[in-house]
XYZ file of C-alpha atoms in Angstrom:
741
model
C 103.049 -36.120 69.262
C 101.264 -35.854 73.035
C 102.111 -32.325 72.863
C 100.790 -31.169 69.411
C 97.691 -33.397 70.117
C 97.474 -31.620 74.212
C 97.735 -28.257 72.199
C 94.568 -29.651 69.509
C 92.735 -30.702 72.549
C 92.878 -27.280 74.456
C 92.483 -25.521 71.529
C 89.313 -26.870 70.510
C 88.160 -26.744 73.929
C 88.793 -22.765 73.888
C 87.438 -22.101 70.987
C 84.638 -24.701 70.791
C 82.314 -22.788 69.160
C 83.982 -21.984 65.824
C 85.297 -25.559 65.843
C 81.558 -27.150 66.143
C 80.386 -24.651 63.492
C 82.906 -26.180 61.383
C 82.162 -29.545 61.473
C 78.246 -28.426 60.842
C 79.438 -26.757 57.591
C 81.346 -29.649 57.172
C 78.917 -32.345 56.968
C 75.892 -29.558 55.547
C 78.500 -29.457 52.492
C 78.703 -32.984 52.638
C 75.284 -33.812 52.843
C 74.274 -31.437 50.231
C 76.661 -32.660 48.046
C 75.052 -36.168 48.279
C 71.722 -34.757 47.196
C 73.170 -33.401 44.365
C 75.086 -36.109 43.550
C 73.856 -38.390 40.327
C 73.295 -42.319 41.245
C 75.925 -44.537 42.770
C 76.926 -47.307 40.799
C 75.712 -50.869 40.733
C 76.687 -53.398 43.088
C 79.271 -55.090 40.925
C 79.844 -58.623 41.488
C 82.908 -59.232 39.664
C 85.690 -61.751 40.845
C 88.770 -61.453 38.870
C 91.313 -64.116 38.894
C 89.220 -67.214 38.917
C 87.766 -69.066 35.621
C 84.324 -69.134 36.325
C 84.301 -64.886 36.344
C 86.521 -65.439 32.996
C 83.770 -67.957 31.317
C 81.137 -65.395 32.040
C 82.997 -62.598 30.374
C 83.222 -64.266 27.479
C 79.330 -65.139 27.383
C 78.873 -61.371 27.468
C 81.305 -60.938 24.754
C 80.124 -63.704 22.633
C 76.880 -63.711 23.021
C 75.489 -59.783 23.140
C 72.949 -58.958 25.499
C 73.328 -61.549 27.930
C 74.435 -59.241 30.563
C 71.397 -56.810 30.500
C 69.273 -59.277 30.378
C 66.363 -58.875 32.987
C 65.665 -60.647 36.034
C 64.304 -63.746 36.571
C 61.958 -66.018 38.802
C 60.992 -69.652 38.896
C 57.450 -71.129 40.021
C 57.369 -74.682 41.299
C 53.981 -76.237 41.113
C 53.814 -80.139 43.003
C 50.765 -82.154 42.891
C 49.193 -83.599 45.852
C 50.892 -87.376 46.825
C 49.797 -89.736 43.925
C 49.121 -87.126 41.219
C 50.568 -85.464 38.603
C 50.706 -82.317 37.047
C 49.575 -83.643 33.911
C 45.860 -84.284 35.053
C 43.223 -82.174 33.579
C 42.193 -80.328 36.547
C 46.238 -79.295 37.086
C 47.213 -78.640 33.714
C 44.232 -75.854 33.574
C 45.057 -74.261 36.904
C 48.878 -74.300 35.808
C 47.699 -72.903 32.106
C 45.728 -70.448 34.162
C 48.724 -69.165 35.984
C 51.033 -68.937 32.961
C 47.890 -66.625 31.711
C 47.897 -64.562 34.765
C 51.270 -64.058 35.427
C 52.220 -63.100 31.758
C 49.608 -60.224 32.077
C 52.495 -58.371 34.521
C 53.295 -54.907 32.987
C 57.216 -56.100 34.009
C 56.891 -59.125 32.559
C 58.394 -59.824 29.785
C 58.224 -64.190 28.997
C 56.578 -67.017 30.982
C 57.576 -70.410 30.141
C 54.559 -73.116 30.267
C 55.798 -76.465 31.661
C 54.252 -78.019 29.067
C 55.580 -76.357 26.393
C 59.326 -75.857 27.187
C 58.975 -79.489 28.500
C 59.731 -78.889 32.049
C 58.238 -81.384 33.790
C 59.828 -84.289 36.429
C 59.772 -87.922 34.776
C 56.812 -88.882 37.581
C 55.122 -85.820 36.343
C 54.578 -85.505 39.666
C 56.765 -81.997 39.694
C 56.803 -78.823 37.011
C 58.114 -75.299 36.997
C 57.738 -72.150 35.369
C 60.318 -69.648 34.176
C 59.200 -65.863 34.537
C 61.188 -63.385 32.800
C 61.163 -59.455 33.320
C 61.892 -56.716 31.481
C 63.743 -55.196 34.291
C 67.212 -56.042 36.121
C 66.519 -57.284 39.614
C 66.806 -54.058 41.638
C 64.306 -52.850 39.043
C 61.483 -55.144 40.054
C 58.695 -52.948 41.325
C 56.760 -54.621 45.010
C 53.849 -54.663 42.844
C 55.649 -57.048 40.578
C 56.445 -59.561 43.062
C 52.556 -58.810 44.664
C 51.254 -59.789 41.376
C 53.317 -63.041 41.479
C 52.054 -63.850 44.846
C 48.813 -63.472 44.216
C 48.913 -65.538 41.347
C 50.433 -68.449 43.151
C 48.571 -68.051 46.173
C 45.061 -68.387 43.530
C 46.877 -71.716 42.214
C 47.164 -73.397 45.403
C 43.155 -73.051 45.139
C 43.276 -75.886 42.698
C 45.348 -78.331 45.212
C 48.574 -77.738 44.255
C 51.534 -76.736 45.691
C 52.852 -74.292 44.932
C 56.083 -72.153 45.515
C 58.406 -69.274 43.715
C 61.709 -68.519 43.484
C 64.877 -66.701 42.187
C 66.282 -63.430 41.908
C 63.690 -61.323 40.918
C 61.552 -62.147 44.547
C 64.981 -61.458 46.461
C 64.324 -57.922 48.862
C 66.552 -56.173 50.579
C 67.306 -58.428 53.955
C 65.709 -57.317 57.213
C 68.174 -56.787 60.149
C 65.104 -56.895 62.229
C 65.736 -54.653 65.346
C 69.450 -55.148 65.368
C 70.463 -51.468 64.789
C 68.009 -50.111 67.304
C 69.241 -52.882 70.145
C 73.094 -51.643 69.622
C 72.911 -48.528 69.986
C 70.205 -48.912 73.284
C 72.857 -51.551 74.802
C 75.746 -48.728 74.193
C 73.337 -46.303 75.563
C 72.779 -48.328 79.030
C 76.345 -49.356 79.229
C 77.645 -46.058 78.624
C 74.941 -44.584 81.635
C 76.029 -47.573 83.626
C 79.845 -47.213 83.200
C 79.877 -42.789 83.515
C 76.847 -42.263 85.776
C 75.659 -39.100 83.821
C 73.471 -39.036 80.728
C 76.217 -36.484 79.459
C 78.957 -38.244 79.578
C 77.038 -41.051 77.830
C 75.185 -39.258 75.061
C 78.468 -37.411 74.058
C 80.154 -40.466 72.861
C 76.538 -41.606 70.650
C 76.082 -38.375 69.145
C 79.598 -37.691 67.918
C 79.834 -41.209 66.727
C 76.380 -40.438 64.504
C 78.171 -37.357 63.405
C 80.715 -39.278 62.110
C 78.877 -42.146 60.491
C 76.577 -39.775 58.611
C 79.298 -37.400 57.038
C 81.227 -40.868 56.047
C 77.727 -42.036 54.522
C 76.778 -38.847 52.583
C 80.450 -38.757 51.521
C 79.898 -42.415 50.087
C 77.107 -40.880 48.367
C 78.538 -37.703 47.173
C 81.621 -39.393 45.804
C 79.565 -43.165 44.663
C 79.577 -42.038 40.614
C 83.646 -40.760 40.914
C 84.860 -43.439 43.141
C 82.808 -46.315 41.950
C 81.020 -46.791 45.288
C 77.269 -48.507 45.532
C 75.342 -48.506 48.295
C 76.201 -51.960 49.940
C 79.470 -50.681 50.688
C 78.254 -48.306 53.075
C 77.103 -51.626 55.512
C 80.334 -52.598 56.432
C 81.247 -48.513 57.123
C 78.133 -47.933 59.469
C 79.435 -51.033 61.049
C 82.664 -50.281 62.006
C 81.937 -46.172 62.158
C 79.074 -46.244 65.055
C 81.606 -49.388 66.931
C 85.271 -47.147 67.132
C 83.415 -43.631 67.219
C 82.157 -44.651 70.497
C 84.820 -46.733 71.393
C 86.913 -43.694 70.850
C 85.092 -40.962 72.284
C 84.663 -43.368 75.418
C 88.181 -43.278 76.083
C 88.873 -39.572 75.860
C 85.534 -38.613 77.949
C 86.804 -41.754 80.622
C 90.371 -39.487 80.929
C 88.819 -36.441 81.065
C 86.996 -37.436 83.653
C 89.984 -38.757 85.518
C 92.235 -36.038 84.968
C 89.550 -33.670 86.377
C 89.646 -36.355 89.319
C 93.425 -35.420 89.984
C 92.280 -31.814 90.124
C 92.962 -30.195 87.202
C 90.239 -27.453 85.585
C 88.389 -28.704 82.494
C 90.474 -27.295 80.001
C 93.648 -28.203 81.009
C 92.166 -31.736 81.659
C 90.658 -31.648 78.210
C 93.884 -30.668 76.492
C 95.538 -33.678 78.919
C 92.751 -36.097 77.744
C 93.543 -35.503 74.335
C 97.286 -35.280 74.613
C 97.174 -38.907 76.236
C 94.159 -40.967 74.992
C 94.149 -38.886 71.999
C 97.503 -40.494 71.269
C 96.086 -44.219 71.587
C 92.785 -43.296 69.222
C 95.660 -42.005 66.602
C 97.806 -45.189 66.597
C 94.291 -47.639 67.146
C 92.569 -45.840 64.818
C 95.748 -46.586 62.668
C 95.697 -50.318 63.186
C 92.026 -50.461 62.129
C 92.770 -48.330 58.891
C 95.623 -50.715 58.357
C 93.550 -54.013 58.344
C 90.061 -52.567 56.317
C 92.447 -50.820 53.219
C 94.463 -54.128 53.630
C 91.640 -55.771 52.298
C 92.461 -54.769 48.743
C 95.553 -57.047 48.446
C 92.793 -59.605 47.725
C 91.845 -58.216 44.571
C 88.280 -58.480 45.308
C 86.961 -55.003 44.027
C 83.630 -55.015 45.931
C 85.929 -56.271 49.419
C 88.357 -53.652 48.499
C 85.653 -51.053 48.446
C 84.293 -51.884 51.007
C 87.250 -51.718 52.756
C 88.469 -48.394 52.451
C 84.575 -47.141 53.134
C 85.245 -48.589 56.633
C 88.659 -47.171 56.652
C 87.429 -43.537 55.913
C 84.775 -44.199 58.501
C 87.185 -44.667 60.822
C 89.803 -41.673 59.733
C 86.405 -39.649 60.172
C 85.714 -40.744 63.716
C 89.561 -40.286 64.836
C 89.069 -37.140 63.450
C 85.971 -36.037 65.268
C 87.209 -37.601 68.766
C 90.181 -35.218 68.658
C 88.296 -32.422 67.965
C 84.987 -32.155 68.063
C 84.700 -34.278 71.577
C 87.073 -32.152 73.677
C 84.764 -28.839 71.880
C 81.987 -30.354 73.677
C 83.615 -30.636 76.911
C 84.022 -27.047 76.477
C 79.787 -26.688 76.456
C 79.574 -29.212 79.380
C 82.479 -29.309 81.804
C 80.942 -30.613 84.466
C 77.685 -32.452 83.301
C 80.667 -34.863 81.910
C 80.927 -35.833 85.560
C 79.127 -37.923 87.606
C 76.688 -36.669 89.620
C 77.906 -37.364 92.976
C 81.330 -35.399 91.720
C 78.883 -32.030 90.495
C 77.083 -31.387 93.568
C 78.341 -28.098 95.421
C 81.070 -27.379 93.174
C 81.281 -24.071 91.090
C 81.191 -24.870 86.939
C 85.144 -25.605 85.387
C 86.357 -26.127 89.525
C 89.064 -28.120 90.334
C 87.072 -31.824 91.389
C 89.716 -33.932 93.733
C 87.719 -36.689 93.534
C 89.595 -40.356 92.411
C 87.862 -42.562 90.273
C 89.044 -45.703 90.300
C 88.245 -49.699 88.840
C 89.494 -51.446 91.675
C 87.520 -54.674 90.436
C 89.974 -54.722 87.551
C 93.218 -53.969 89.486
C 92.428 -56.834 92.215
C 92.308 -59.287 88.527
C 95.533 -57.788 87.854
C 97.037 -58.726 91.386
C 95.685 -62.069 90.575
C 97.000 -62.534 87.893
C 100.183 -61.356 88.866
C 100.180 -63.905 91.548
C 99.172 -66.755 88.979
C 100.572 -65.729 85.643
C 101.346 -69.439 84.442
C 97.846 -70.532 85.390
C 96.026 -68.185 83.703
C 98.213 -68.380 80.503
C 97.840 -71.678 80.281
C 94.116 -71.555 80.782
C 93.542 -69.173 78.535
C 95.759 -70.867 75.893
C 93.590 -74.130 76.126
C 90.170 -72.232 76.090
C 90.863 -71.074 72.848
C 92.630 -73.475 71.588
C 90.070 -76.414 72.310
C 87.613 -73.772 70.854
C 89.894 -73.424 68.020
C 89.563 -77.354 67.193
C 86.619 -77.047 64.710
C 88.124 -74.651 62.681
C 90.165 -77.349 60.940
C 87.216 -78.640 59.217
C 86.433 -75.258 58.009
C 84.564 -75.359 54.262
C 83.551 -72.431 52.682
C 81.187 -71.666 49.825
C 78.325 -69.507 49.316
C 75.078 -70.391 50.848
C 71.529 -70.482 48.775
C 67.948 -70.669 49.298
C 68.822 -74.096 50.821
C 69.598 -72.257 53.797
C 66.957 -69.666 54.103
C 63.953 -71.109 56.665
C 61.318 -73.532 55.594
C 59.388 -70.535 56.496
C 59.981 -68.864 52.950
C 58.692 -70.148 49.908
C 62.233 -69.498 48.076
C 63.514 -72.691 50.417
C 60.325 -74.521 49.259
C 60.926 -74.089 45.888
C 64.002 -75.242 46.328
C 63.480 -78.498 47.756
C 60.558 -79.260 45.594
C 62.512 -78.617 42.361
C 65.810 -81.070 44.466
C 63.111 -83.862 45.053
C 61.090 -83.584 41.348
C 64.530 -83.095 39.448
C 67.322 -84.284 41.623
C 69.450 -82.414 44.291
C 72.309 -80.773 41.431
C 69.008 -79.704 39.744
C 69.270 -76.162 41.479
C 72.988 -75.645 41.035
C 73.708 -76.791 37.139
C 77.287 -76.182 35.525
C 77.508 -73.789 32.825
C 79.819 -74.355 29.974
C 81.113 -72.208 26.937
C 83.011 -73.859 24.827
C 85.112 -71.656 22.137
C 84.945 -73.784 18.734
C 86.360 -70.866 16.892
C 89.679 -72.816 16.003
C 87.363 -76.006 15.083
C 87.069 -77.207 11.943
C 83.551 -78.035 12.194
C 82.518 -76.142 15.382
C 78.646 -77.992 15.815
C 80.812 -81.628 15.481
C 83.551 -80.449 17.701
C 81.047 -78.214 20.407
C 79.230 -81.899 20.326
C 82.451 -84.053 21.070
C 82.984 -81.749 24.462
C 78.990 -82.054 25.411
C 79.571 -86.016 24.696
C 82.657 -86.129 26.831
C 80.842 -83.835 29.789
C 77.692 -86.419 29.504
C 80.203 -89.092 30.483
C 81.634 -87.943 33.224
C 80.911 -89.571 36.695
C 78.625 -87.568 39.015
C 77.351 -85.829 35.593
C 73.336 -86.476 35.689
C 72.377 -84.917 31.947
C 73.701 -82.167 29.767
C 70.911 -79.811 28.089
C 71.593 -79.396 24.292
C 73.915 -76.509 23.277
C 72.917 -72.793 22.758
C 75.062 -71.218 19.894
C 75.914 -67.681 19.220
C 74.990 -66.070 16.052
C 78.155 -66.197 14.672
C 77.812 -70.116 15.644
C 81.662 -70.057 17.160
C 80.772 -70.663 20.755
C 78.400 -72.354 22.626
C 76.688 -72.533 25.903
C 75.988 -76.277 27.510
C 74.495 -77.077 31.270
C 75.138 -80.387 32.865
C 73.369 -80.974 35.798
C 75.179 -82.694 38.704
C 73.895 -85.533 40.650
C 74.796 -84.051 44.032
C 73.603 -80.549 45.574
C 75.738 -77.338 44.846
C 77.107 -77.458 48.223
C 78.377 -80.706 48.418
C 81.783 -81.844 48.691
C 81.418 -84.282 45.710
C 80.097 -81.431 43.219
C 83.263 -79.556 44.066
C 85.176 -82.674 42.812
C 82.993 -82.741 39.870
C 84.139 -79.294 38.817
C 87.974 -80.131 39.207
C 87.425 -83.204 37.518
C 85.938 -82.113 34.473
C 88.736 -79.237 34.248
C 91.338 -81.461 35.312
C 90.279 -83.400 32.007
C 89.957 -80.445 29.499
C 93.637 -81.010 28.209
C 92.437 -84.124 26.319
C 88.999 -83.245 25.258
C 90.565 -79.654 23.438
C 93.314 -81.627 22.095
C 91.183 -83.935 20.534
C 88.047 -81.200 19.617
C 90.097 -78.079 18.704
C 87.994 -76.318 21.443
C 88.819 -74.301 24.816
C 86.493 -74.787 27.124
C 85.629 -73.346 30.710
C 83.137 -73.721 33.878
C 80.545 -71.223 35.331
C 77.686 -70.612 36.467
C 76.914 -70.316 40.326
C 77.745 -73.267 41.768
C 81.434 -73.001 40.100
C 81.501 -69.220 40.628
C 80.483 -70.037 44.854
C 83.595 -73.093 44.246
C 86.200 -70.583 42.808
C 85.925 -67.594 45.073
C 86.056 -69.843 47.841
C 89.352 -71.341 46.709
C 90.247 -67.157 46.057
C 89.412 -66.565 49.327
C 91.285 -69.216 51.017
C 94.451 -68.643 48.592
C 94.427 -65.127 49.842
C 93.895 -65.643 53.383
C 97.847 -66.213 54.124
C 99.206 -63.199 52.179
C 96.335 -60.906 53.914
C 97.736 -62.389 57.702
C 101.666 -61.516 56.460
C 100.409 -58.341 55.437
C 98.021 -56.778 57.538
C 99.901 -58.405 60.854
C 103.515 -57.702 59.602
C 102.591 -53.684 59.256
C 100.686 -53.711 62.322
C 103.866 -55.359 64.058
C 105.849 -52.160 62.982
C 102.729 -49.536 64.140
C 103.207 -51.409 67.471
C 106.814 -51.725 67.512
C 107.072 -48.086 66.974
C 104.164 -47.260 69.616
C 105.459 -49.548 72.319
C 108.989 -49.490 71.700
C 109.485 -53.217 71.953
C 109.856 -56.275 70.033
C 108.244 -58.698 72.376
C 105.031 -56.555 72.988
C 103.690 -56.261 69.194
C 104.945 -60.072 69.155
C 102.250 -60.880 71.580
C 99.402 -59.035 70.401
C 100.084 -60.606 67.299
C 99.615 -64.350 68.731
C 96.919 -63.044 71.051
C 94.912 -62.039 67.765
C 95.474 -65.418 66.321
C 94.630 -67.502 69.731
C 90.963 -65.355 68.942
C 90.362 -65.775 65.610
C 90.738 -69.081 65.561
C 88.460 -69.617 68.581
C 86.317 -67.413 66.674
C 86.118 -69.432 63.444
C 85.734 -72.873 65.798
C 82.611 -71.423 67.036
C 81.403 -70.606 63.438
C 82.378 -73.859 62.045
C 80.712 -75.206 65.274
C 77.401 -73.876 65.021
C 76.630 -72.911 61.188
C 78.410 -75.903 59.846
C 78.231 -78.608 61.815
C 74.735 -77.403 63.606
C 75.762 -77.595 67.252
C 72.795 -74.846 68.795
C 71.715 -73.835 65.384
C 68.387 -74.120 66.205
C 68.887 -71.528 69.268
C 69.968 -68.898 66.509
C 66.871 -69.912 64.412
C 68.794 -71.243 61.938
C 67.306 -74.774 60.255
C 69.931 -75.721 57.701
C 73.705 -75.589 58.124
C 76.275 -75.964 55.484
C 79.583 -73.819 54.217
C 80.597 -70.658 55.996
C 80.198 -67.815 53.731
C 83.288 -67.305 51.684
C 83.946 -63.884 52.939
C 83.640 -64.735 56.205
C 87.070 -65.427 56.794
C 88.932 -62.383 55.415
C 85.895 -59.970 56.873
C 86.383 -61.586 59.864
C 90.153 -61.309 60.324
C 90.469 -57.192 59.124
C 87.534 -56.523 61.108
C 88.962 -58.130 64.386
C 92.589 -57.372 63.825
C 91.575 -53.893 63.752
C 89.431 -53.816 66.866
C 91.748 -56.268 68.305
C 94.373 -53.694 67.974
C 92.306 -50.868 69.418
C 91.854 -52.811 72.991
C 95.811 -53.878 72.400
C 96.353 -49.495 72.197
C 94.204 -48.924 75.125
C 95.370 -51.479 77.753
C 98.573 -51.196 77.098
C 99.409 -48.278 76.425
C 98.374 -47.195 80.165
C 100.596 -50.057 81.330
C 103.772 -48.577 79.575
C 102.340 -45.211 80.707
C 103.215 -46.418 84.135
C 106.343 -47.901 83.529
C 107.335 -44.805 82.041
C 106.928 -42.824 85.002
C 108.619 -45.315 87.409
C 106.772 -48.083 88.257
C 107.567 -51.999 87.912
C 106.694 -53.535 85.396
C 104.436 -56.411 87.752
C 102.776 -53.122 89.323
C 102.147 -51.159 85.987
C 99.876 -54.045 84.653
C 97.530 -53.565 87.681
C 97.890 -49.869 86.919
C 96.923 -50.281 83.404
C 93.722 -52.610 84.362
C 92.840 -50.088 87.266
C 92.437 -47.085 84.575
C 91.369 -48.809 81.548
C 90.194 -52.391 82.297
C 86.331 -50.830 82.796
C 86.613 -48.608 78.929
C 88.117 -52.038 77.274
C 85.262 -54.027 78.800
C 82.243 -51.036 78.031
C 83.806 -50.667 74.727
C 83.506 -54.863 74.164
C 80.224 -54.712 75.485
C 79.283 -52.123 72.952
C 80.508 -53.712 69.988
C 79.167 -56.894 70.764
C 75.902 -55.261 70.888
C 76.532 -53.996 67.682
C 77.512 -56.948 66.346
C 75.207 -59.078 67.876
C 72.262 -56.961 66.426
C 72.969 -58.474 62.667
C 71.722 -61.751 64.098
C 68.166 -60.694 64.576
C 67.453 -60.253 61.222
C 65.878 -63.463 59.460
C 68.939 -64.240 56.654
C 71.500 -66.729 58.072
C 74.398 -64.678 56.531
C 73.477 -62.142 58.685
C 73.369 -64.012 61.605
C 76.717 -65.343 60.534
C 78.233 -62.369 60.456
C 76.991 -60.913 63.451
C 77.617 -64.046 65.703
C 81.305 -64.401 64.430
C 82.143 -60.918 64.965
C 80.379 -61.083 68.306
C 82.358 -64.143 69.449
C 85.820 -62.573 68.470
C 85.215 -59.300 70.487
C 84.252 -61.649 73.338
C 87.264 -64.026 72.760
C 90.076 -60.649 72.412
C 88.131 -58.639 75.220
C 87.372 -60.761 77.978
C 90.137 -63.956 77.079
C 92.964 -62.476 75.573
C 93.250 -58.748 76.833
C 92.323 -59.629 80.011
C 94.121 -63.157 80.522
C 96.477 -63.831 78.531
C 97.924 -60.272 77.826
C 99.113 -59.730 81.447
C 99.579 -62.946 82.231
C 102.765 -63.060 79.596
C 103.722 -59.363 80.686
C 104.163 -60.081 84.182
C 106.192 -63.519 82.872
C 108.161 -61.573 80.672
C 109.211 -58.776 83.479
C 111.560 -55.800 82.383
C 112.186 -57.755 79.185
C 108.537 -57.075 77.911
C 110.128 -53.837 77.359
C 112.998 -54.655 75.989
C 114.282 -52.748 72.373
C 117.646 -53.134 71.060
C 119.871 -50.033 71.252
C 120.617 -49.885 67.102
C 116.690 -50.293 67.113
C 116.152 -47.694 69.540
C 117.885 -45.287 67.703
C 116.428 -45.252 64.547
C 112.351 -45.407 65.195
C 110.698 -42.982 65.519
C 109.678 -41.035 68.854
C 105.681 -40.538 69.153
C 105.352 -40.278 72.891
C 102.024 -41.713 73.214
C 102.195 -42.402 76.976
C 102.535 -38.082 77.245
C 106.131 -38.162 78.763
C 106.411 -34.785 77.222
C 103.427 -34.002 79.063
C 104.572 -34.826 82.519
C 108.045 -33.345 82.116
C 105.817 -29.869 81.329
C 103.970 -30.279 84.540
C 106.963 -30.802 86.652
C 109.115 -28.204 84.980
C 108.434 -25.399 87.767
C 109.317 -28.020 90.660
C 112.489 -29.196 88.960
C 113.476 -25.496 88.814
C 112.537 -24.976 92.593
C 114.511 -28.248 93.299
C 116.407 -30.260 90.945
C 115.955 -33.618 92.840
C 112.946 -33.909 91.943
C 112.451 -36.984 89.860
C 115.199 -38.576 90.361
C 113.981 -40.995 92.560
C 111.962 -42.838 89.454
C 114.787 -43.191 87.007
C 113.209 -45.629 84.161
C 115.442 -47.726 81.819
C 114.156 -49.499 78.878
């Protein structure tokens, strides 16, 4: 492989204009295709394989048009302390509010609290439901502003008025996150390389890759069922790996120039060696992201495949466009002190090393046991809180109190009880019952008598009168463990009820859906880990031709992910330090967070593994002792891994600048995982293990050695090619450094 990529790098450098024009044509063609493509598919929250989704599908089947109903909002009205909303002056203000909101061009209907009897028992709180003619995505900003103005007018009467609901949900803001990530990346690259051209090239190629990916998603959205939200993860991963992969190749190019190679030869060697690491690092990321498809959640499958496509684009651009751009600025990529006084394209025998990284490696080599035990102890201690991990899907209760949706949530909980914000929907199939109405009434009575249920609504029948929907209000909040237990209790006691009534029923609704999704994610985590880690183990086995190195990589990854889960629970679930991030309310961890964290971090962690350890194995292949090879690997790749990690942390931490708790959770979790993996696992755990293992780290059974294909990531073939003239003149050259693996 090294020889093939070497030729590819030299060819791209030599035919740089054609390569650049070809990429420009590809990007332009895909962009034109995206511009002429139809609308992308609507976001689908379908979650097959769980009861709540099956019940929801049954409702849509038996109640035609239920899924097509318009968006809704809820206006909550609270009287001043000691007052009642039924007082004459407040009642008049509420009637005026209902009439004003009903005049909206997109409003289908508004329920008056006094007609719909949506007034609390003490008459301190009431709510009105606004139904729109259009779905959530089609509610205009003007309609939202009309509702906001009407609410503000009602406040002048002395009422506390808040509004919430799907109709008022807009796209969450990510703050300055994207600009922050790119800005930090630019600064890190400039400090790392000391050259504007070298700092700008990875950013340019990463942007090209992301633009190509986003345009492809839009162009293929209709055919493949992709939606706009599928591009979010692809953008984040595309920027991160695009910069990292180009960073690695640029760094190797500068290193080869420092050894005295001319620009074209340096480009070929950079792609032949660092490019090989990029290929296999990219494969591990693709495996991790595409592996999300084993979970059985369509939305995660689409997001994973779209992000995997972004990684493929980043790899192809790194192997072809990056060396082509070397040809336009062969000397500008070098540090200023190196460029002074030299002719363009000439060899530059200047040594660039990472002595600080080599000194750290020598420290680890002298004290491997304390470093190993310390790294394991730190990560293990951070992972302990993960034992109390609770999964769920935080709603309005997790929003800041500065938002009207959160205040509306709190007002409803105070006036109607904490369970009012998360009612359970029970769909009863009475087709087999002799008397459907009596059977549904019996089911309703049974559920009403279940401990933890406050009230049950009258059943709503379909047109055929053989299916009914019942709303049951729990006594506890939607994210409470007691609510989860209630859902399980209703389902566990279902068999006897169905036998007595001749019906079947299922529990759904937002609360039950979140509980089912959390359970599905928990059940999928272990199979997902086995599939992803297993495939990556085989890939790393081929790359490093070692059994223990891939095993060590997997163990290190589990340590970093465990620590990441631990700090997530500490901050977002237990609330320690939450105020520093502007989080006012804690709760369960987002259900999809563990799988996203495992998938993304595993791929990126293997990037660092390949970048760092491939240089160590390259040193071993070329004759160094294993302990010396650790220092060599750090000297050449330590700075690159550090810069790449800082850039990724900046990109992920940028999500924390948004106001949404979920965005902060994603950004914090990913940034923490990169921090632990790059600076604790790769910088301490990995070298300590390799030093302790010594030559055994590169052990491979002879039979397995014969079976595995040889991919030559280290560029051994390129070394033999360089030594060929010397060997012809003196056959003894190279015999002093035999390598036995």
